[in-house]
């Protein structure tokens, strides 16, 4: 991986119009990242979404018995344009820790809680949990990146991403169409 400098707020804000041009009804699944264990990432070409596991082989469903599963945090999704801007190199997208990167507008207006998306042979549903940047996010992408995704506009557009759960299992593949139902 190449060395990347973090973008400053002015540079990030200059790209808001491009992010806002994300498709609203139908987009594309750009990347799938599985997290087999904490801290590990695998970019995969294809995967299976299941109601029990989320992304099959991901560590979401393998928590210890004393930590209950949170179905409303089953999948993490990030807009691929935001990922591209903040990471500056697609080889760094997996550092976000999200599983699905899609070219679709994720705003609360476009995808309110309960909205269903068809991707590949599966259907997922947007959940009400807010997805926020953490300490690792700031270390990897810069303090201004955290501020950018945390502004009122950043929160409304869900620039840090969103959570979803699987409601209809099925196969997914990078490049699949993502369609709002």
C-alpha positions as a LaTeX table, in Angstrom:
\begin{tabular}{lrrr}
\hline
Residue & $x$ (\AA) & $y$ (\AA) & $z$ (\AA) \\
\hline
Unk1 & 0.00 & 0.00 & 0.00 \\
Unk2 & 1.23 & 3.44 & $-0.85$ \\
Unk3 & 1.71 & 6.23 & 1.66 \\
Unk4 & $-1.24$ & 8.60 & 1.55 \\
Unk5 & $-1.55$ & 12.00 & 3.16 \\
Unk6 & $-4.87$ & 12.84 & 4.75 \\
Unk7 & $-7.07$ & 15.35 & 2.96 \\
Unk8 & $-7.96$ & 18.60 & 4.67 \\
Unk9 & $-11.55$ & 19.77 & 5.19 \\
Unk10 & $-11.51$ & 22.21 & 2.25 \\
Unk11 & $-10.45$ & 19.41 & $-0.13$ \\
Unk12 & $-13.13$ & 17.11 & 1.25 \\
Unk13 & $-15.87$ & 19.73 & 0.96 \\
Unk14 & $-14.89$ & 20.41 & $-2.67$ \\
Unk15 & $-15.99$ & 16.86 & $-3.48$ \\
Unk16 & $-19.48$ & 17.01 & $-1.92$ \\
Unk17 & $-21.14$ & 17.67 & $-5.29$ \\
Unk18 & $-19.60$ & 14.49 & $-6.74$ \\
Unk19 & $-20.83$ & 12.48 & $-3.76$ \\
Unk20 & $-24.30$ & 14.00 & $-4.16$ \\
Unk21 & $-24.34$ & 12.79 & $-7.79$ \\
Unk22 & $-24.47$ & 9.18 & $-6.57$ \\
Unk23 & $-27.42$ & 7.36 & $-8.16$ \\
Unk24 & $-30.62$ & 7.40 & $-6.10$ \\
Unk25 & $-32.59$ & 4.43 & $-7.42$ \\
Unk26 & $-30.08$ & 1.98 & $-8.85$ \\
Unk27 & $-26.34$ & 1.71 & $-8.39$ \\
Unk28 & $-23.55$ & $-0.84$ & $-8.24$ \\
Unk29 & $-21.89$ & $-3.00$ & $-5.59$ \\
Unk30 & $-18.28$ & $-1.87$ & $-6.00$ \\
Unk31 & $-16.49$ & $-3.94$ & $-3.35$ \\
Unk32 & $-17.13$ & $-6.69$ & $-0.78$ \\
Unk33 & $-14.90$ & $-7.02$ & 2.28 \\
Unk34 & $-15.22$ & $-9.89$ & 4.72 \\
Unk35 & $-13.81$ & $-9.66$ & 8.25 \\
Unk36 & $-12.95$ & $-13.26$ & 9.22 \\
Unk37 & $-11.52$ & $-12.17$ & 12.60 \\
Unk38 & $-11.16$ & $-8.88$ & 14.42 \\
Unk39 & $-8.60$ & $-6.75$ & 12.61 \\
Unk40 & $-8.52$ & $-8.99$ & 9.52 \\
Unk41 & $-9.94$ & $-8.06$ & 6.10 \\
Unk42 & $-10.49$ & $-10.12$ & 2.95 \\
Unk43 & $-11.56$ & $-8.47$ & $-0.28$ \\
Unk44 & $-13.77$ & $-11.05$ & $-1.99$ \\
Unk45 & $-15.24$ & $-11.14$ & $-5.48$ \\
Unk46 & $-18.41$ & $-12.94$ & $-4.40$ \\
Unk47 & $-20.15$ & $-13.85$ & $-1.17$ \\
Unk48 & $-23.37$ & $-15.05$ & 0.36 \\
Unk49 & $-25.71$ & $-12.96$ & 2.51 \\
Unk50 & $-27.67$ & $-14.95$ & 5.09 \\
Unk51 & $-30.21$ & $-13.97$ & 7.73 \\
Unk52 & $-28.23$ & $-15.80$ & 10.43 \\
Unk53 & $-24.68$ & $-14.69$ & 9.54 \\
Unk54 & $-24.99$ & $-11.48$ & 7.55 \\
Unk55 & $-22.06$ & $-11.85$ & 5.15 \\
Unk56 & $-21.12$ & $-15.54$ & 5.36 \\
Unk57 & $-17.65$ & $-15.96$ & 6.85 \\
Unk58 & $-17.67$ & $-12.51$ & 8.46 \\
Unk59 & $-16.96$ & $-12.26$ & 12.18 \\
Unk60 & $-20.25$ & $-10.45$ & 12.94 \\
Unk61 & $-21.97$ & $-13.75$ & 13.75 \\
Unk62 & $-19.06$ & $-15.33$ & 15.65 \\
Unk63 & $-19.05$ & $-13.18$ & 18.77 \\
Unk64 & $-18.56$ & $-14.73$ & 22.18 \\
Unk65 & $-21.65$ & $-15.97$ & 24.04 \\
Unk66 & $-21.47$ & $-13.08$ & 26.53 \\
Unk67 & $-21.80$ & $-10.51$ & 23.70 \\
Unk68 & $-25.25$ & $-10.73$ & 22.12 \\
Unk69 & $-25.62$ & $-10.36$ & 18.37 \\
Unk70 & $-27.15$ & $-7.10$ & 17.22 \\
Unk71 & $-29.12$ & $-7.86$ & 14.02 \\
Unk72 & $-29.48$ & $-4.14$ & 13.33 \\
Unk73 & $-25.66$ & $-3.92$ & 13.01 \\
Unk74 & $-25.33$ & $-7.01$ & 10.79 \\
Unk75 & $-23.97$ & $-5.24$ & 7.70 \\
Unk76 & $-22.04$ & $-2.01$ & 7.32 \\
Unk77 & $-22.36$ & $-0.17$ & 4.05 \\
Unk78 & $-20.39$ & 2.78 & 2.72 \\
Unk79 & $-20.86$ & 4.93 & $-0.37$ \\
Unk80 & $-18.06$ & 4.03 & $-2.78$ \\
Unk81 & $-17.52$ & 7.67 & $-3.80$ \\
Unk82 & $-16.93$ & 8.66 & $-0.17$ \\
Unk83 & $-14.61$ & 5.67 & 0.32 \\
Unk84 & $-12.67$ & 6.64 & $-2.79$ \\
Unk85 & $-12.30$ & 10.23 & $-1.66$ \\
Unk86 & $-11.21$ & 9.50 & 1.92 \\
Unk87 & $-8.99$ & 6.51 & 1.13 \\
Unk88 & $-7.53$ & 8.02 & $-2.07$ \\
Unk89 & $-6.61$ & 4.51 & $-3.20$ \\
Unk90 & $-8.99$ & 1.55 & $-3.62$ \\
Unk91 & $-6.40$ & $-0.71$ & $-1.96$ \\
Unk92 & $-7.15$ & 1.20 & 1.28 \\
Unk93 & $-10.95$ & 0.83 & 1.24 \\
Unk94 & $-10.81$ & $-2.29$ & 3.39 \\
Unk95 & $-9.34$ & $-0.16$ & 6.21 \\
Unk96 & $-12.78$ & 1.40 & 6.80 \\
Unk97 & $-13.98$ & $-1.92$ & 8.22 \\
Unk98 & $-17.23$ & $-1.89$ & 6.26 \\
Unk99 & $-18.40$ & $-4.93$ & 4.32 \\
Unk100 & $-20.25$ & $-3.46$ & 1.33 \\
Unk101 & $-19.23$ & $-0.45$ & $-0.77$ \\
Unk102 & $-21.94$ & 0.72 & $-3.12$ \\
Unk103 & $-22.38$ & 3.54 & $-5.60$ \\
Unk104 & $-25.78$ & 4.71 & $-4.36$ \\
Unk105 & $-26.87$ & 7.77 & $-2.40$ \\
Unk106 & $-27.15$ & 6.66 & 1.22 \\
Unk107 & $-28.83$ & 9.80 & 2.59 \\
Unk108 & $-31.61$ & 9.50 & 5.15 \\
Unk109 & $-33.90$ & 11.22 & 2.65 \\
Unk110 & $-33.16$ & 8.72 & $-0.13$ \\
Unk111 & $-32.92$ & 5.60 & 2.07 \\
Unk112 & $-35.00$ & 6.10 & 5.22 \\
Unk113 & $-34.96$ & 3.40 & 7.90 \\
Unk114 & $-36.85$ & 0.37 & 6.63 \\
Unk115 & $-35.92$ & 0.89 & 2.96 \\
Unk116 & $-35.04$ & $-2.35$ & 1.22 \\
Unk117 & $-32.28$ & $-2.78$ & $-1.32$ \\
Unk118 & $-31.87$ & $-5.65$ & $-3.74$ \\
Unk119 & $-28.27$ & $-6.58$ & $-4.46$ \\
Unk120 & $-27.42$ & $-9.69$ & $-6.39$ \\
Unk121 & $-29.83$ & $-12.37$ & $-5.22$ \\
Unk122 & $-30.30$ & $-10.86$ & $-1.73$ \\
Unk123 & $-32.43$ & $-8.16$ & $-0.13$ \\
Unk124 & $-31.24$ & $-6.04$ & 2.78 \\
Unk125 & $-33.05$ & $-3.46$ & 4.94 \\
Unk126 & $-31.72$ & $-0.16$ & 6.31 \\
Unk127 & $-31.71$ & $-0.15$ & 10.13 \\
Unk128 & $-31.95$ & 2.83 & 12.53 \\
Unk129 & $-28.48$ & 2.54 & 14.08 \\
Unk130 & $-26.14$ & 5.47 & 13.33 \\
Unk131 & $-22.75$ & 4.54 & 11.88 \\
Unk132 & $-20.02$ & 6.86 & 13.16 \\
Unk133 & $-16.28$ & 7.28 & 12.79 \\
Unk134 & $-14.03$ & 5.91 & 15.52 \\
Unk135 & $-10.45$ & 6.43 & 16.72 \\
Unk136 & $-9.14$ & 4.01 & 14.06 \\
Unk137 & $-11.05$ & 5.94 & 11.38 \\
Unk138 & $-9.27$ & 9.16 & 12.42 \\
Unk139 & $-5.87$ & 7.43 & 12.48 \\
Unk140 & $-6.34$ & 5.94 & 9.02 \\
Unk141 & $-8.07$ & 8.81 & 7.21 \\
Unk142 & $-7.39$ & 11.91 & 9.32 \\
Unk143 & $-9.15$ & 14.08 & 11.87 \\
Unk144 & $-10.69$ & 16.19 & 9.09 \\
Unk145 & $-12.25$ & 13.04 & 7.62 \\
Unk146 & $-13.99$ & 12.39 & 10.96 \\
Unk147 & $-15.14$ & 16.01 & 11.11 \\
Unk148 & $-16.33$ & 15.83 & 7.47 \\
Unk149 & $-18.52$ & 12.76 & 8.00 \\
Unk150 & $-19.76$ & 14.16 & 11.34 \\
Unk151 & $-21.04$ & 17.54 & 10.10 \\
Unk152 & $-24.83$ & 17.95 & 9.87 \\
Unk153 & $-24.55$ & 17.47 & 6.08 \\
Unk154 & $-22.24$ & 14.49 & 6.55 \\
Unk155 & $-24.70$ & 12.84 & 8.92 \\
Unk156 & $-27.72$ & 13.52 & 6.68 \\
Unk157 & $-25.88$ & 12.08 & 3.67 \\
Unk158 & $-24.56$ & 9.20 & 5.84 \\
Unk159 & $-21.04$ & 9.85 & 4.61 \\
Unk160 & $-19.65$ & 7.41 & 7.21 \\
Unk161 & $-22.11$ & 4.83 & 5.98 \\
Unk162 & $-25.07$ & 2.98 & 7.41 \\
Unk163 & $-26.15$ & $-0.30$ & 8.92 \\
Unk164 & $-28.46$ & $-2.86$ & 7.33 \\
Unk165 & $-29.70$ & $-6.39$ & 7.95 \\
Unk166 & $-30.39$ & $-9.28$ & 5.59 \\
Unk167 & $-34.08$ & $-9.96$ & 5.00 \\
Unk168 & $-33.76$ & $-12.27$ & 1.99 \\
Unk169 & $-30.64$ & $-14.42$ & 1.68 \\
Unk170 & $-28.79$ & $-14.79$ & $-1.57$ \\
Unk171 & $-25.50$ & $-14.55$ & $-3.44$ \\
Unk172 & $-23.76$ & $-11.23$ & $-4.11$ \\
Unk173 & $-20.88$ & $-10.36$ & $-6.41$ \\
Unk174 & $-18.79$ & $-7.23$ & $-6.93$ \\
Unk175 & $-20.33$ & $-5.40$ & $-9.88$ \\
Unk176 & $-23.91$ & $-6.48$ & $-9.02$ \\
Unk177 & $-26.69$ & $-3.99$ & $-9.49$ \\
Unk178 & $-28.02$ & $-2.45$ & $-6.27$ \\
Unk179 & $-31.67$ & $-1.39$ & $-6.59$ \\
Unk180 & $-33.93$ & 0.45 & $-4.19$ \\
Unk181 & $-37.19$ & $-1.48$ & $-3.75$ \\
\hline
\end{tabular}
